[in-house]
Short mmCIF file of C-alpha atoms in Angstrom, two decimals:
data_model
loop_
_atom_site.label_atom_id
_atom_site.label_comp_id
_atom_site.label_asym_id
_atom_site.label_seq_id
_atom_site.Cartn_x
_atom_site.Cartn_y
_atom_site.Cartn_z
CA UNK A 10 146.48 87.94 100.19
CA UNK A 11 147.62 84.61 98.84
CA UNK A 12 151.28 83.21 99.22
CA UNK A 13 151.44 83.23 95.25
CA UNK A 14 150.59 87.04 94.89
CA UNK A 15 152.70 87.76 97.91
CA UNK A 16 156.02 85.94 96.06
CA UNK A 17 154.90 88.28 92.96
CA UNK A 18 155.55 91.62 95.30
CA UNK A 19 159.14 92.39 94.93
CA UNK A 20 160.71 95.95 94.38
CA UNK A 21 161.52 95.89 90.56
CA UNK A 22 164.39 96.55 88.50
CA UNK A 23 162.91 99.23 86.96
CA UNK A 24 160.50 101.65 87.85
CA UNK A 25 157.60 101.85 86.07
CA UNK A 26 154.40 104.25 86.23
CA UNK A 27 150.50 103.18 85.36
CA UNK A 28 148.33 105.55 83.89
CA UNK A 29 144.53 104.71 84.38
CA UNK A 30 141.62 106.10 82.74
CA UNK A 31 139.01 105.79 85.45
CA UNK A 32 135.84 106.57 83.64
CA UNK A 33 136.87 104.50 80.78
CA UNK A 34 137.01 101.03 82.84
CA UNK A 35 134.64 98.71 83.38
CA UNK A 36 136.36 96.96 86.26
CA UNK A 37 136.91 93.34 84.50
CA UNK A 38 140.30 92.64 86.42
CA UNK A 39 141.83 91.83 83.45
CA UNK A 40 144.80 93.87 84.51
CA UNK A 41 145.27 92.88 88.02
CA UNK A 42 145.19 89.14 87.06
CA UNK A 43 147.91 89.59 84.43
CA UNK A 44 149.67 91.68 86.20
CA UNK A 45 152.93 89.94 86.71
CA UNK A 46 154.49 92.13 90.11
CA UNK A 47 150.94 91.99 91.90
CA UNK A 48 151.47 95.91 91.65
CA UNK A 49 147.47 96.60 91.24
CA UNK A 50 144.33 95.71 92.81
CA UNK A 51 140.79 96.60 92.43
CA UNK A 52 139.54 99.77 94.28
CA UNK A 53 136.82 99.86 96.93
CA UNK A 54 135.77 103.36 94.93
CA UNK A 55 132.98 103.21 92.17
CA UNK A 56 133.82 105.26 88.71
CA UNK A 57 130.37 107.17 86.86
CA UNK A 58 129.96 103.79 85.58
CA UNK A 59 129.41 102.14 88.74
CA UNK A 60 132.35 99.97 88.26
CA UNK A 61 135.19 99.08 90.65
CA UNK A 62 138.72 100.56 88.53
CA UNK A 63 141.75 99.29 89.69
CA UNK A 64 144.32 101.35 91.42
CA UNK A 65 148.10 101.13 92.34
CA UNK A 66 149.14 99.19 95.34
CA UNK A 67 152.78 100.53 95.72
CA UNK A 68 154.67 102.42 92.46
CA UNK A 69 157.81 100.49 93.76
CA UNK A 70 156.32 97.25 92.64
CA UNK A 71 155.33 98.05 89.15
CA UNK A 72 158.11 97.33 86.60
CA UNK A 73 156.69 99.29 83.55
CA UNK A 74 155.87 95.98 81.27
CA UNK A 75 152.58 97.37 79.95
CA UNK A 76 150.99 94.12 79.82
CA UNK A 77 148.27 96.20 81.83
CA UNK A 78 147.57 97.70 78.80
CA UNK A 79 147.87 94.65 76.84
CA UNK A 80 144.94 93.04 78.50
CA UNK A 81 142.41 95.85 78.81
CA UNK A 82 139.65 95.34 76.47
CA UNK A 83 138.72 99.18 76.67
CA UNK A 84 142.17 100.79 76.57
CA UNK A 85 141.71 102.10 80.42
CA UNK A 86 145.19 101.36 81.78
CA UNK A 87 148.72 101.47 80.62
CA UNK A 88 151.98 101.22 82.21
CA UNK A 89 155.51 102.66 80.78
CA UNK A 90 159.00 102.25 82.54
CA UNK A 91 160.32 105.59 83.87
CA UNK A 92 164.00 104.43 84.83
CA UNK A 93 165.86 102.69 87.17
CA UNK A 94 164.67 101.58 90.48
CA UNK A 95 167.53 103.50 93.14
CA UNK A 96 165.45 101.21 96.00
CA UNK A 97 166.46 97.76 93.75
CA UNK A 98 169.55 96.06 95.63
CA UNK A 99 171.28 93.08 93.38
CA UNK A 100 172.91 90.40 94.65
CA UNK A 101 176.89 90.81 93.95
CA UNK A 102 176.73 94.21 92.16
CA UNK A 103 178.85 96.62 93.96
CA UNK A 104 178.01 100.56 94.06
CA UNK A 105 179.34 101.42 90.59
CA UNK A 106 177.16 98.62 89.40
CA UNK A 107 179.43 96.11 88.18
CA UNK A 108 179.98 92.63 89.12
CA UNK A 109 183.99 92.27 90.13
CA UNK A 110 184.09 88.73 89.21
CA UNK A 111 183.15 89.59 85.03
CA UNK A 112 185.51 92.49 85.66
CA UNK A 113 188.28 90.39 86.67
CA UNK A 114 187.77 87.45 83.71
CA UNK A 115 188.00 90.87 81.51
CA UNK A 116 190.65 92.57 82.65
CA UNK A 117 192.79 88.83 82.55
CA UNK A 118 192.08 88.26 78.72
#
């Protein structure tokens, strides 16, 4: 895999779900080029069609955009957020969520 794509793989925000339509694809890539997490890849597997559809790497990494779906010429993928990510850890938040810095500035005004 290629440094670039490997940057790309980070758990997301949000967790997201991708619904494919195997027999409707016709294994063009489009959606694993634009896919901005690196969360899909093509499959080894052949659909009736004889193409290769893509399939889901790890759910964790797809963040629900849809743009999937946005770049599928024959409407055979789509992806929709389903919620927060519990597995996403930001940088300063504490466990309620909140950032005690901005609640401090608040609190002062």
């Amino acid at each position: 895999m290629s440094q670039a794509r490997e940057k790309k793989r980070q758990v997301q925000k949000f967790l997201g779900k991708v619904e494919i339509v195997i027999d409707r694809c016709k294994g063009c890539g489009f959606c694993v080029e634009f896919c901005p997490t690196a969360a899909l890849e093509l499959s080894s597997h052949f659909n009736v069609k004889g193409y290769h559809p893509p399939r889901v790497v790890d759910p964790d990494f797809c963040s629900g955009c849809g743009l999937c779906g946005l770049y599928c010429p024959d409407f055979a993928i789509y992806g929709h957020r389903v919620g927060p990510n519990p597995h996403f850890k930001k940088e300063g938040a504490t466990t309620q969520g909140t950032n005690p810095e901005v609640e401090s500035k608040e609190t002062k005004r």
